[in-house]
XYZ file of C-alpha atoms in Angstrom:
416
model
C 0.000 0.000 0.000
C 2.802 2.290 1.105
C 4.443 1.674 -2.120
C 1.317 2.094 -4.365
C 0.980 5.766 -2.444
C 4.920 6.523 -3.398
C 4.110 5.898 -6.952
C 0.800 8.012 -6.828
C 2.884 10.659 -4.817
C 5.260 10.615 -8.001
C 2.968 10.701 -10.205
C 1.470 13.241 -8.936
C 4.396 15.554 -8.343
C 5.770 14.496 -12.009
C 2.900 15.922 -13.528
C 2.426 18.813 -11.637
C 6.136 19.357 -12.537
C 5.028 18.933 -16.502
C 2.021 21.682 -15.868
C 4.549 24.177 -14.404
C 7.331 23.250 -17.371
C 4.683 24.104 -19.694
C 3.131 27.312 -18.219
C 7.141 28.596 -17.557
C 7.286 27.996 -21.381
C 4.299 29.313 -23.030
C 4.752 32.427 -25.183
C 2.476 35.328 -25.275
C 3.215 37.014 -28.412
C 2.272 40.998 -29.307
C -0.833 41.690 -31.240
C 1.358 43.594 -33.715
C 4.152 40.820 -33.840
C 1.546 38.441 -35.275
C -0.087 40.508 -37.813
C 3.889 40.949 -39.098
C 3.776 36.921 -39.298
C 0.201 36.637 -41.045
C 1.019 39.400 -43.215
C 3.756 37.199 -45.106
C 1.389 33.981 -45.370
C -0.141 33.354 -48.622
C -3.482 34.998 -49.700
C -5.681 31.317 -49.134
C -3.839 30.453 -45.507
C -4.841 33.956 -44.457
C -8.448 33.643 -45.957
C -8.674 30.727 -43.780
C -6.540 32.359 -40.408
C -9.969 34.409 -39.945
C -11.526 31.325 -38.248
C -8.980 31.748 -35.169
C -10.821 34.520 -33.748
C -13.204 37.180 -34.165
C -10.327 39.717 -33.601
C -8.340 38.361 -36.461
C -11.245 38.189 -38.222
C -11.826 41.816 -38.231
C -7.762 42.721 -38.765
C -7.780 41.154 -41.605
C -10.448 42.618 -43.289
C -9.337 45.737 -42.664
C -7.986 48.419 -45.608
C -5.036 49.101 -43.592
C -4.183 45.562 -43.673
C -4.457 44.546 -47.083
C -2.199 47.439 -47.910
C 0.477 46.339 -46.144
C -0.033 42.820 -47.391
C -0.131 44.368 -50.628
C 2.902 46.111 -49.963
C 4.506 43.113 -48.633
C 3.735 41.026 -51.934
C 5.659 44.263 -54.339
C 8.974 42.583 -52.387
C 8.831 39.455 -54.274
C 9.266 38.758 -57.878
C 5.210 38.978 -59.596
C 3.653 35.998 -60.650
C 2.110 35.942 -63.740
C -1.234 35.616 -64.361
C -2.181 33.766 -68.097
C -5.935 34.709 -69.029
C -7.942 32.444 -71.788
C -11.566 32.661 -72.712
C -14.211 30.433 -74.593
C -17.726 31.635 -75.418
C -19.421 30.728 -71.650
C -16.342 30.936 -69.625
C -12.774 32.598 -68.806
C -9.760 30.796 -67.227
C -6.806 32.480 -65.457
C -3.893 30.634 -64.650
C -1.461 31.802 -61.953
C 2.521 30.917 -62.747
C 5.977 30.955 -61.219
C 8.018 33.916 -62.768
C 10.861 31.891 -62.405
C 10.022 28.319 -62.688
C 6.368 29.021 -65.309
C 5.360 26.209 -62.494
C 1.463 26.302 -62.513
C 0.516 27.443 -59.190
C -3.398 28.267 -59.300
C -6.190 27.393 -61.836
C -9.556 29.133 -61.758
C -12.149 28.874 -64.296
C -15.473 30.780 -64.205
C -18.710 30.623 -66.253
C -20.023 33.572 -67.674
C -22.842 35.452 -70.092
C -22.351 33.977 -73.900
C -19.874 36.274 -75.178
C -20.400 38.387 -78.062
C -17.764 39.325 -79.770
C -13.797 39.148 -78.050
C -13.059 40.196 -74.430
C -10.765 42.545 -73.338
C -8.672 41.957 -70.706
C -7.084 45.013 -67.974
C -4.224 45.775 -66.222
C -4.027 44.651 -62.737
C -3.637 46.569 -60.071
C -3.165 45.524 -56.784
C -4.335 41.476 -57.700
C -7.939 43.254 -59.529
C -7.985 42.140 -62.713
C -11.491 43.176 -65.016
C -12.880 41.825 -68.212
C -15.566 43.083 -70.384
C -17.004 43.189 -73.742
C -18.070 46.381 -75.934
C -21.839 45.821 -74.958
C -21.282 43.201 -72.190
C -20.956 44.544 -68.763
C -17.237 45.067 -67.202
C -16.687 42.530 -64.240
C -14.026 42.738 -61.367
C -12.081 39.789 -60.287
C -10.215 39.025 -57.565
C -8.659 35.444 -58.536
C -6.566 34.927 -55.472
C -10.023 34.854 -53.137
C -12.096 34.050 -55.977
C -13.977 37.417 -55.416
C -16.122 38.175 -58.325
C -17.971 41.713 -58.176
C -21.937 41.893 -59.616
C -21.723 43.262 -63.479
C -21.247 46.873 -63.413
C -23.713 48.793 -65.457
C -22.929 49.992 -68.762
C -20.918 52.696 -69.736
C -22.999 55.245 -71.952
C -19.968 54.404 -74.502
C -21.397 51.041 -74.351
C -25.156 51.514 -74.469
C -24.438 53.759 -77.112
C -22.423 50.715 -79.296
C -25.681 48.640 -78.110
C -27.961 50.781 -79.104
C -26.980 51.872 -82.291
C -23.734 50.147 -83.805
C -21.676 52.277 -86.445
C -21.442 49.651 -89.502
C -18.065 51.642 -90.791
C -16.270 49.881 -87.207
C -17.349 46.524 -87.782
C -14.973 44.275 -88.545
C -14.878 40.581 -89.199
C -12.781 38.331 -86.839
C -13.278 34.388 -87.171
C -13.752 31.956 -84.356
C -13.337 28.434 -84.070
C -16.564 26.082 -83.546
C -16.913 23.831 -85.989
C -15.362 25.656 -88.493
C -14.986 28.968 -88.663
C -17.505 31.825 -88.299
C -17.296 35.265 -88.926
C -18.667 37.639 -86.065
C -18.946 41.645 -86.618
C -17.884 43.541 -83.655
C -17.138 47.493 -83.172
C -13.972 48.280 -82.990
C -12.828 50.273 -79.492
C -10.588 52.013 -77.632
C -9.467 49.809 -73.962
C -9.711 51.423 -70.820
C -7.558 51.980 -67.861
C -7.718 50.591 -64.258
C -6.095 51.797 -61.528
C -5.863 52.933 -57.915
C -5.919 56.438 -56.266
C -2.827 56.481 -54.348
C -4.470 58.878 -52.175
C -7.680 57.632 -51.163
C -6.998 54.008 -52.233
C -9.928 53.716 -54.165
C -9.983 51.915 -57.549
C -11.520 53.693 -60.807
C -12.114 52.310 -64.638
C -11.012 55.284 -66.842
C -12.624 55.060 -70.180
C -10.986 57.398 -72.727
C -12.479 57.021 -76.610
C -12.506 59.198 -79.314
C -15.508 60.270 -80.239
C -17.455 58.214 -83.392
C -19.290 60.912 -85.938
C -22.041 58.224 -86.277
C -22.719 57.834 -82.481
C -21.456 61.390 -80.731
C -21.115 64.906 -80.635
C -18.760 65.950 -83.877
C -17.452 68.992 -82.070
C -15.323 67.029 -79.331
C -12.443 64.884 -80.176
C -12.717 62.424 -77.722
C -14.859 61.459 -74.461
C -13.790 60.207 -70.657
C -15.898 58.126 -68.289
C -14.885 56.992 -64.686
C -16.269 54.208 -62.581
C -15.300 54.559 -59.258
C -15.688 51.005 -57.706
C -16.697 52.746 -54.071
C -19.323 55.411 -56.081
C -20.513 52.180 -58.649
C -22.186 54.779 -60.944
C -19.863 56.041 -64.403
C -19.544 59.611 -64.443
C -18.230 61.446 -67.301
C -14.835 63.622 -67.101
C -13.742 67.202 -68.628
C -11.543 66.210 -71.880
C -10.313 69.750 -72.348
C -6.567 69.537 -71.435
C -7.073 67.228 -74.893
C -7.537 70.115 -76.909
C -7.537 68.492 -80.579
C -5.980 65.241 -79.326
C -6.799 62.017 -80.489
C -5.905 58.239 -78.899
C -4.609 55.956 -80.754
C -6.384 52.720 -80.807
C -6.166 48.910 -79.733
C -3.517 50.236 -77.251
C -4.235 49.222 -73.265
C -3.662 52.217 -71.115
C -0.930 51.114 -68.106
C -1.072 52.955 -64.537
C 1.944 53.571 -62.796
C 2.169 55.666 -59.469
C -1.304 56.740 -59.642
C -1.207 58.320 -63.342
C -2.260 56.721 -66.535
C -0.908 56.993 -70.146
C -2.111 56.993 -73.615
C -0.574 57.830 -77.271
C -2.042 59.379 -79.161
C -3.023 58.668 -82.690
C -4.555 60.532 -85.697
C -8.090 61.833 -86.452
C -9.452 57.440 -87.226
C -7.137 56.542 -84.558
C -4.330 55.118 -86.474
C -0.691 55.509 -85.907
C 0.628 58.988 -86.148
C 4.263 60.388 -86.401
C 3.024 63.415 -84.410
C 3.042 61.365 -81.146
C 2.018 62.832 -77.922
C 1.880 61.509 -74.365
C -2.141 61.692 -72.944
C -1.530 61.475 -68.660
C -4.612 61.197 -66.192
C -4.249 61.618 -62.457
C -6.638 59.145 -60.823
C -6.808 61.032 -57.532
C -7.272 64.552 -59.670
C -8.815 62.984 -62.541
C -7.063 65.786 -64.872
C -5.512 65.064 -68.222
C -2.410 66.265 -69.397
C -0.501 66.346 -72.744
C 3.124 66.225 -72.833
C 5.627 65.482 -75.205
C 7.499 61.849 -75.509
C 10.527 62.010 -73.650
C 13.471 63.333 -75.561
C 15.159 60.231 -76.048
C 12.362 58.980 -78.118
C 13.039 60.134 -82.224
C 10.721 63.012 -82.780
C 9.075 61.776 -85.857
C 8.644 58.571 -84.439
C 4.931 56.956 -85.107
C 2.789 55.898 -82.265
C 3.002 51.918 -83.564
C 6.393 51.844 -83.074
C 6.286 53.071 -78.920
C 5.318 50.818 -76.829
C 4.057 51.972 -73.083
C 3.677 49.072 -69.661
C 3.956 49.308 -66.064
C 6.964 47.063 -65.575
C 8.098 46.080 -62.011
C 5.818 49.332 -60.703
C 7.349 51.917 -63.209
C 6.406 53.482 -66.293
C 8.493 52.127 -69.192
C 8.519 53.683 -72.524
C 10.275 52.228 -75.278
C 10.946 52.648 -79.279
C 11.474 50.347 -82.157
C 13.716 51.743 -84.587
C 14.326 50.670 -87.850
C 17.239 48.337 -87.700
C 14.944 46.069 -85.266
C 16.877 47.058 -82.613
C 14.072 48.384 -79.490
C 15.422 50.621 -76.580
C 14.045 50.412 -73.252
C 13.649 53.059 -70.428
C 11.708 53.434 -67.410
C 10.921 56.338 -65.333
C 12.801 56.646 -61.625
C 9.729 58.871 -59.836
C 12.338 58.876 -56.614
C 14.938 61.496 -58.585
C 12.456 62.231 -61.480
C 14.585 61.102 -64.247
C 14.473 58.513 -66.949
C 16.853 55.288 -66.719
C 17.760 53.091 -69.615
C 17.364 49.745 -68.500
C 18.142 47.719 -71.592
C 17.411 46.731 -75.423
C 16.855 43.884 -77.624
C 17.366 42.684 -80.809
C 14.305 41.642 -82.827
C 16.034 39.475 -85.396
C 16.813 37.362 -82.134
C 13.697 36.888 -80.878
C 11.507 36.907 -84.286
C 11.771 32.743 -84.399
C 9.435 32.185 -81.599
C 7.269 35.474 -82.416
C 6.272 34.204 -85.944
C 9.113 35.623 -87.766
C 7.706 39.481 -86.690
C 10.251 42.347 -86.122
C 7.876 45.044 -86.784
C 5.851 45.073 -83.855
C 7.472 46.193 -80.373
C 7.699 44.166 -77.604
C 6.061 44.402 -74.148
C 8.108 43.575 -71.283
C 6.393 41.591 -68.719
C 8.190 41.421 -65.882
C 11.765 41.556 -64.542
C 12.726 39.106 -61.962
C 14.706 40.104 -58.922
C 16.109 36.672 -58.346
C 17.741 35.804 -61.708
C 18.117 39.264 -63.390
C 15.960 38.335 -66.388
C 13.290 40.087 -68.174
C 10.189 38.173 -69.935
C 9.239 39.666 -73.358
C 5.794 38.927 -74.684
C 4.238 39.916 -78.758
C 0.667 40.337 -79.352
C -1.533 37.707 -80.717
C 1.537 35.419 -80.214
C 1.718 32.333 -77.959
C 5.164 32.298 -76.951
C 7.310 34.240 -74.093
C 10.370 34.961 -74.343
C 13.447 36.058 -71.473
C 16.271 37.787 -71.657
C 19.452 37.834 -69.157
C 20.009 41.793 -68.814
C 23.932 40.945 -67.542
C 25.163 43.555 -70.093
C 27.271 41.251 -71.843
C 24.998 39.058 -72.099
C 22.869 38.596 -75.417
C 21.536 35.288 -74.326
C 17.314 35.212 -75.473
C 15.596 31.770 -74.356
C 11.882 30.710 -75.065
C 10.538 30.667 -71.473
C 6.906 29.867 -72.514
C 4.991 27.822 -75.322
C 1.859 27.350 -75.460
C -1.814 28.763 -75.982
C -2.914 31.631 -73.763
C -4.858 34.855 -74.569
C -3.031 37.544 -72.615
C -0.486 37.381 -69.915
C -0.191 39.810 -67.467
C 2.538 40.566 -64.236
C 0.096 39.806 -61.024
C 0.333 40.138 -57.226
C -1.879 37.975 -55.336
C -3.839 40.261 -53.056
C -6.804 40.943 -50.382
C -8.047 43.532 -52.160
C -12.219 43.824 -52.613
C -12.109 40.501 -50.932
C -14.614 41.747 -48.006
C -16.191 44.469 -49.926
C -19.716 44.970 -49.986
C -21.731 45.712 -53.083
């Protein structure tokens, strides 16, 4: 008996030994320490860390939050985001800059289309797509966030309403053969944030159609404000006489967005001018290309992207060589970056060195820079070691558009 009480003493004092270890060792870490470590998860694992507590519920769905996640993600090297469509439904596919690993999948169904989508910028993870007289929709593809339609643009109930027959244009789809479907040629807008109030507008800049609009004004501006959800239209002054030129997608860097222009149909013009639009002011501007562009040079052969969260401009000149530069906001100067030889790369872009390039994005890790070509279905990357003049094909395959992407929070908690 005595002995059976020893062991129960032991035991007893053993494990009120353990309970002390393990209250001496527990951890009580800082509010502010934590949101530092769920900042840096990815966007799903912190979609799911809400479930640990109301309080981390409602930190995460905070603004202030998401903007420092956001601002957390700009660190790393983008992934890049590969966008396909079929008549009911649109796929984006999320890939390793480095490795072109496929990371994420999502596939949505949508309205029948009619006629080709467009796809934007993103900004800040947002990506929209939309159709001339199909409403413009909002995605967030990291939390599978999909805002209501928006409601037409007057630009677009005007295309609906009464279509200008000298636009249409023929463009043949596959389904059984192939088909020819008219659709009205237009203008792309521009998506971006106000890096002020951190709201996120649709700028719709057009020129103005004789058959549709007002002959006396050269072109036409509508916002959407995604906090507003109504379009509103814009002054257009600044423009004076201006015209955009068309089939080009407007890129947003540092809160401004930028157009070329183009002549009175839209077409490529060697009069080139810069169009720039302050989101927070929405004001337009018209400046001159910078001065290391050639001053005769026409619009087709400049080619304007955000690239690694700058503006870069860039020219094609006529012994297929294309210049790069990029604009450094921090001593507000322009920085050559780096150019490439089109009779390198024209093998994997269909044998084209008339068209520019569009850099994609530049990756911190191995110093390269992906190149993409319109309507083409390969990438190609380039090692920007300056004695280098190394090109690779980094991607084959079928894809619509591809597009530098940060997965985000943003709209994710939003209601509408």
């Amino acid at each position: 008996m005595m002995a059976s009480m020893e062991i129960y003493q032991r035991i007893v004092r053993e494990t009120k030994r353990r309970r002390k270890g393990r209250r001496e060792w527990k951890i009580e870490i800082p509010n502010d320490v934590m949101e530092e470590i769920v900042m840096k998860l990815p966007v799903r694992s912190i979609m799911r860390f809400q479930a640990v507590s109301k309080h981390w519920e409602s930190m995460i769905k905070t603004r202030d939050f998401g903007a420092r996640h956001m601002a957390h993600q700009r660190n790393k090297d983008p992934k890049l985001m590969f966008v396909s469509y079929g008549f009911d439904h649109i796929r984006f596919e999320q890939r390793d800059l480095e490795t072109t690993s496929l990371e994420e999948r999502l596939c949505f169904e949508i309205e029948e289309i009619n006629g080709p989508i467009e796809i934007s910028e993103c900004c800040d993870g947002l990506v929209c797509f939309y159709c001339l007289t199909q409403a413009v929709r909002v995605i967030n593809t990291a939390t599978e966030t999909l805002l209501p339609p928006l409601p037409l643009a007057n630009f677009q109930r005007l295309h609906k309403d009464h279509p200008d027959p000298d636009l249409e244009r023929d463009v043949m789809f596959e389904d059984d053969g192939a088909v020819p479907v008219p659709f009205i040629s237009f203008t792309m807008f521009g998506f971006g944030k106000d890096n002020v109030t951190g709201r996120y507008k649709i700028v719709w800049l057009y020129n103005i159609y004789p058959a549709t609009l007002n002959k006396k004004k050269k072109t036409r501006c509508e916002v959407f404000d995604l906090e507003e959800w109504r379009w509103r239209f814009v002054t257009t002054r600044p423009l004076d006489h201006h015209q955009i030129l068309s089939n080009q997608r407007p890129p947003c860097a540092n809160g401004l967005l930028y157009w070329l222009t183009g002549d009175e149909q839209g077409y490529p013009s060697t009069q080139t001018k810069l169009i720039v639009f302050d989101i927070h002011t929405e004001m337009f501007q018209v400046t001159s290309t910078p001065p290391f562009i050639t001053p005769d040079a026409s619009s087709d052969k400049i080619g304007l992207c955000n690239l690694n969260g700058r503006l870069c401009i860039s020219e094609l000149k006529g012994d297929c060589k294309q210049e790069f530069w990029w604009r450094v906001e921090e001593c507000n100067k322009w920085e050559r970056i780096f150019s490439v030889d089109l009779n390198s790369t024209s093998s994997w872009f269909g044998g084209i060195t008339s068209q520019p390039l569009t850099p994609l994005a530049i990756s911190r890790d191995n110093n390269k820079v992906v190149l993409s070509l319109s309507y083409q279905e390969s990438l190609v990357d380039f090692d920007l070691d300056p004695d280098s003049t190394v090109y690779h094909l980094y991607y084959s395959g079928y894809y619509g558009l591809a597009i530098p992407y940060f997965p985000s929070l943003s709209l994710s908690f939003s209601s509408f």
